[in-house]
Coordinates of C-alpha atoms in Angstrom, one line a residue:
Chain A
X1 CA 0.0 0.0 0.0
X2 CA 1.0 3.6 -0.5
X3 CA 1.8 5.9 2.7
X4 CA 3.1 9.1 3.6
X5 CA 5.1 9.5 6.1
X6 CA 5.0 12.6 9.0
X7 CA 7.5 13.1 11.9
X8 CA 5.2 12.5 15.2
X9 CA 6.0 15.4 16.7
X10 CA 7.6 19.0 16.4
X11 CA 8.9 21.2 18.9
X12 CA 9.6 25.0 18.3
X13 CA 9.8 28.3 20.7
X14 CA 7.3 31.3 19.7
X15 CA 8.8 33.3 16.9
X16 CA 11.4 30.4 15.7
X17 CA 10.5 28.5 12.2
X18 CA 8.6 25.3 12.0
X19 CA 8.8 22.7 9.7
X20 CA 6.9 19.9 9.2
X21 CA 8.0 17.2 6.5
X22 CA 5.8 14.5 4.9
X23 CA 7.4 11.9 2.5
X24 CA 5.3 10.2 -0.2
X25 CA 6.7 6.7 -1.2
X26 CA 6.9 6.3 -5.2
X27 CA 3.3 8.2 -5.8
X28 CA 2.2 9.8 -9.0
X29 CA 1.7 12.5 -6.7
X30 CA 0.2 16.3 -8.8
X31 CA -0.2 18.0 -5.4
X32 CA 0.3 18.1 -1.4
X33 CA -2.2 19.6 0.9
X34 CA -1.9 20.7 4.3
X35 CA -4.8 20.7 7.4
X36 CA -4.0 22.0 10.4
X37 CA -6.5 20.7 13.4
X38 CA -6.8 22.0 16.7
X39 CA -8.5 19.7 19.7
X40 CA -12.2 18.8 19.4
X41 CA -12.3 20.6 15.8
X42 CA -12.4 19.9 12.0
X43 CA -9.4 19.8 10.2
X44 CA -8.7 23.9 8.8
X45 CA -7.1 23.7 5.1
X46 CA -3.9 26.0 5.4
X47 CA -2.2 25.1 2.4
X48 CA -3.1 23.4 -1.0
X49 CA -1.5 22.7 -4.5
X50 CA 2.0 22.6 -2.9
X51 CA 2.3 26.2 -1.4
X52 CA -0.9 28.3 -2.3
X53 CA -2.6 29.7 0.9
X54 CA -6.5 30.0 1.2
X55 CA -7.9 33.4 1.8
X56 CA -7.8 34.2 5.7
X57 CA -4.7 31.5 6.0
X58 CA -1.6 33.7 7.3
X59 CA 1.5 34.8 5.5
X60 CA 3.3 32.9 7.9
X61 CA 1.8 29.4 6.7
X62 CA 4.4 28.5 4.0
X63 CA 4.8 25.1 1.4
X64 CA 7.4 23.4 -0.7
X65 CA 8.0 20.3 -2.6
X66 CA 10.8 18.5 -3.6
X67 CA 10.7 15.3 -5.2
X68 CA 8.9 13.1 -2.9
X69 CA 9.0 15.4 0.3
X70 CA 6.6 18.1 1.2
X71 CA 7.2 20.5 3.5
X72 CA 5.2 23.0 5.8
X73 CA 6.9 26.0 7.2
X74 CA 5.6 28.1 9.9
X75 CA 7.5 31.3 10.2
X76 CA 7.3 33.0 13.3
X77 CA 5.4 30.5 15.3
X78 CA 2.5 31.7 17.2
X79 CA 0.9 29.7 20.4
X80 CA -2.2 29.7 18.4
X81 CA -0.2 27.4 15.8
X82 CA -0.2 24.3 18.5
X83 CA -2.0 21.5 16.8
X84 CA -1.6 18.8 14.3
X85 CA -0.5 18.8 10.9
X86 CA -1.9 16.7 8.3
X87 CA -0.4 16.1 4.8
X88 CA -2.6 15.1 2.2
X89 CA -1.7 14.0 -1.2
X90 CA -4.0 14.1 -4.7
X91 CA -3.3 11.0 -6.6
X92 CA -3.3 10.9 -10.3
X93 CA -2.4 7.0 -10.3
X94 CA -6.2 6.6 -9.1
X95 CA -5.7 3.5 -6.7
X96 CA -5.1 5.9 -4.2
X97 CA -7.2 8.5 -4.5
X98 CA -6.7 10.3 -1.6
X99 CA -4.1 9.6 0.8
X100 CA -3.2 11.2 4.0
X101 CA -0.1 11.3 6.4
X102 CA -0.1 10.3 9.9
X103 CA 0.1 13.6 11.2
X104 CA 2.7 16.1 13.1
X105 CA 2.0 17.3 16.9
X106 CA 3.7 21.0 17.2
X107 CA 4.3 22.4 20.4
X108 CA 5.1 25.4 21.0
X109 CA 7.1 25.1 23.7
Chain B
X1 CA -22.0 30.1 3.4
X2 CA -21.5 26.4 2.7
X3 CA -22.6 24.1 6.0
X4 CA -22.2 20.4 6.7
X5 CA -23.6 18.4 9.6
X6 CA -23.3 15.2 10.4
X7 CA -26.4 13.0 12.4
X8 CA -26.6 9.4 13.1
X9 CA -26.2 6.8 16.0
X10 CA -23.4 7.5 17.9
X11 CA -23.6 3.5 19.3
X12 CA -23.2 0.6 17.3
X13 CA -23.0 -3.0 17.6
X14 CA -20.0 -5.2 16.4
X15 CA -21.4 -6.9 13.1
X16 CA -23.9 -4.5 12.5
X17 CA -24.2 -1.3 9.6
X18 CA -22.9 2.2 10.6
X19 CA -25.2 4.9 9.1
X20 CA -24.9 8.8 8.9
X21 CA -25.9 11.3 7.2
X22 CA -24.5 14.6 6.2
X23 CA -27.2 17.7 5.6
X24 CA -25.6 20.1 3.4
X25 CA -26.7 23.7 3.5
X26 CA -25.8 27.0 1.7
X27 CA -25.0 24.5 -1.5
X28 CA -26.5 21.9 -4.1
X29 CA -24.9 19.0 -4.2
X30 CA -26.2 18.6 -7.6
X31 CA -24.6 21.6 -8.2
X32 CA -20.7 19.8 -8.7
X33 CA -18.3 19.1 -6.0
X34 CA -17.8 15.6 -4.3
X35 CA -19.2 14.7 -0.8
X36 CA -16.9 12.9 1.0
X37 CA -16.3 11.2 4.3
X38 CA -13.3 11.1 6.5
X39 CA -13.0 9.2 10.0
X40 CA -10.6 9.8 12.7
X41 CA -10.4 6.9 15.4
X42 CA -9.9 8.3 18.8
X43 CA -6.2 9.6 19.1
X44 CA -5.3 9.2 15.8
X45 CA -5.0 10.2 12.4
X46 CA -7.3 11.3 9.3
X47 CA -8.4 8.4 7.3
X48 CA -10.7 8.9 4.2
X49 CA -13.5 6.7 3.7
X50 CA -14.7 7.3 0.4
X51 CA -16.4 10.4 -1.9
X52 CA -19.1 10.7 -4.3
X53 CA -20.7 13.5 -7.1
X54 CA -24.1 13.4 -8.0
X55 CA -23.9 11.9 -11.0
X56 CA -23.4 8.7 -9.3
X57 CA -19.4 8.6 -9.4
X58 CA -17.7 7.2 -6.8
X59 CA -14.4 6.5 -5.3
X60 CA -13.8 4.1 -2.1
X61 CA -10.4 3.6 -0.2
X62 CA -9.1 0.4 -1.1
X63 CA -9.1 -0.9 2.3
X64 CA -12.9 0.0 3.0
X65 CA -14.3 -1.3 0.2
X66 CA -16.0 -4.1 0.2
X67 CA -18.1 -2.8 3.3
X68 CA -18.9 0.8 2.2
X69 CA -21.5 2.4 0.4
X70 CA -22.0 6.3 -0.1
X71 CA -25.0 7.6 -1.8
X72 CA -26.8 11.1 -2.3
X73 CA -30.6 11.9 -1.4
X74 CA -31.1 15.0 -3.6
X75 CA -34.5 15.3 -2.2
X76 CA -32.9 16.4 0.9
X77 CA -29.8 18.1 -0.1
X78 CA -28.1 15.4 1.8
X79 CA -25.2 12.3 1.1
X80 CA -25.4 8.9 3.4
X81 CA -22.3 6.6 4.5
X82 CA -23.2 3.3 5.4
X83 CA -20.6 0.5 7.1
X84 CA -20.8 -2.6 7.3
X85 CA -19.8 -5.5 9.7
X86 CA -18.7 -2.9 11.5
X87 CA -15.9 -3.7 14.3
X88 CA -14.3 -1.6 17.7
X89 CA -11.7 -0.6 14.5
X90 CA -14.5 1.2 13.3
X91 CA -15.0 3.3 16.2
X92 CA -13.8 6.8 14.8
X93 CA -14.8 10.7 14.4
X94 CA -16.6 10.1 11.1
X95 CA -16.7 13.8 9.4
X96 CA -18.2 14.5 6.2
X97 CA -16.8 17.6 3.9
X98 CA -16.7 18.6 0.2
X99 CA -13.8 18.6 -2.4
X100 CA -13.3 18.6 -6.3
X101 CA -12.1 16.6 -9.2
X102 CA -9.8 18.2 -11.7
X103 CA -9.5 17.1 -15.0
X104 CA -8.2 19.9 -16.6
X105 CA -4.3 18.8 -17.1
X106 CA -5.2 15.6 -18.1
X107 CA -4.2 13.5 -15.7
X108 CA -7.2 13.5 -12.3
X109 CA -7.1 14.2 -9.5
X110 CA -8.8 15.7 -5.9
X111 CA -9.0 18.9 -4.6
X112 CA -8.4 19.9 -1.4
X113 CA -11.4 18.9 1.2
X114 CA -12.6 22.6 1.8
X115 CA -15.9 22.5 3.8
X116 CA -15.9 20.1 6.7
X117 CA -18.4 19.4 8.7
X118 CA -18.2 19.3 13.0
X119 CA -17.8 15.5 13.3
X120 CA -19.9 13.1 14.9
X121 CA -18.2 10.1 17.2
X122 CA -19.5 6.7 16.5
X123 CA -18.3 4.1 18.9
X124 CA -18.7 0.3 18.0
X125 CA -19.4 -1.7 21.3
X126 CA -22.3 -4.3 22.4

């Protein structure tokens, strides 16, 4: 089967840069996507096609690819910005439609 | 503004069929756009379950299957997910939420899951 692989866990002080890394195995991958969910709500898109923000997403929200790693930065980390980070990939291969990573705790310590 | 909520029994038996619905408001779901649902067992990660458009496409995750069946009740504005044989493995946040299918480069592929509903916990136990 195919995965994507997340880091459990990230650890930065307010105002230092976050990144959060997600590795897709061998995928026909067009796209990454990035949810960020605090406790006891729906995941929040903050990033989609690679590094486009949604309106009402802040500046600070950034995204990269590279080959088969994705990457979400967070510059200038905010308390607000605890929560998990979900990657999420958009298939072309079509056995895997939709695919998402295990997820990334970040603390802000 | 789009809406989505999810309803449904939030207690199941083992071996029995999970149902929920999603009402959407502020949008047609004859109107394009998938419907989709995504579950998230209890300290865990997203999972997606399957998605459908109106015109009766659909798309399943591999490892669901052979137990899951979406469906759309126009009537209502509303999309169903039913599971079955359902096992404590099952027990999850189910949410349902919207996303796209782009064709336009050729190749297909899904949108980004936009609208999402609130979530509704479904916990399989006798």
């Amino acid at each position: 089967s195919y995965e994507l692989t997340q880091s459990p866990s990230v650890s930065v002080s307010p105002g230092q840069t976050a990144r959060i890394t997600c590795f897709a195995d061998a995928l026909p991958k067009k796209y990454a996507y990035w949810y960020q969910q605090k406790p006891g709500q729906a995941p929040v898109l903050v990033i989609y096609k690679d590094s486009e923000r949604p309106s009402g997403i802040p500046a600070r929200f950034s995204g990269s690819s590279s080959g088969t790693t994705v990457t979400l930065t967070i510059t200038g980390v905010q308390a607000e910005d605890e929560a998990d980070y979900y990657c999420q990939t958009a298939d072309t291969g079509g056995t895997y439609p939709v695919i998402f990573g295990g997820g990334t705790k970040l603390t802000v310590l | 503004q789009v809406q989505l909520q999810e309803s449904g029994p939030g207690l199941v038996k083992p071996s029995e069929t999970l149902s929920l619905t999603c009402s959407v408001s502020g949008y047609s779901i004859t109107s394009g756009y998938y419907w989709g649902w995504i579950r998230q067992p209890p300290g865990k990660g997203l999972e997606w379950v399957g998605s459908m458009y109106h015109s009766g496409s659909t798309y399943y995750n591999p490892s669901l299957k052979s137990r899951v069946t979406i469906s759309l009740d126009t009537s209502k504005n509303q999309f169903s997910l039913r599971l079955r044989s359902v096992t404590a493995a099952d027990t999850a946040v189910y949410y349902c939420a919207r996303h796209s299918r782009d064709c336009s480069g050729g190749a297909c592929y899904f949108t980004p899951f936009d609208y999402w509903g609130q979530g509704t916990l479904v916990t399989v136990s006798s």
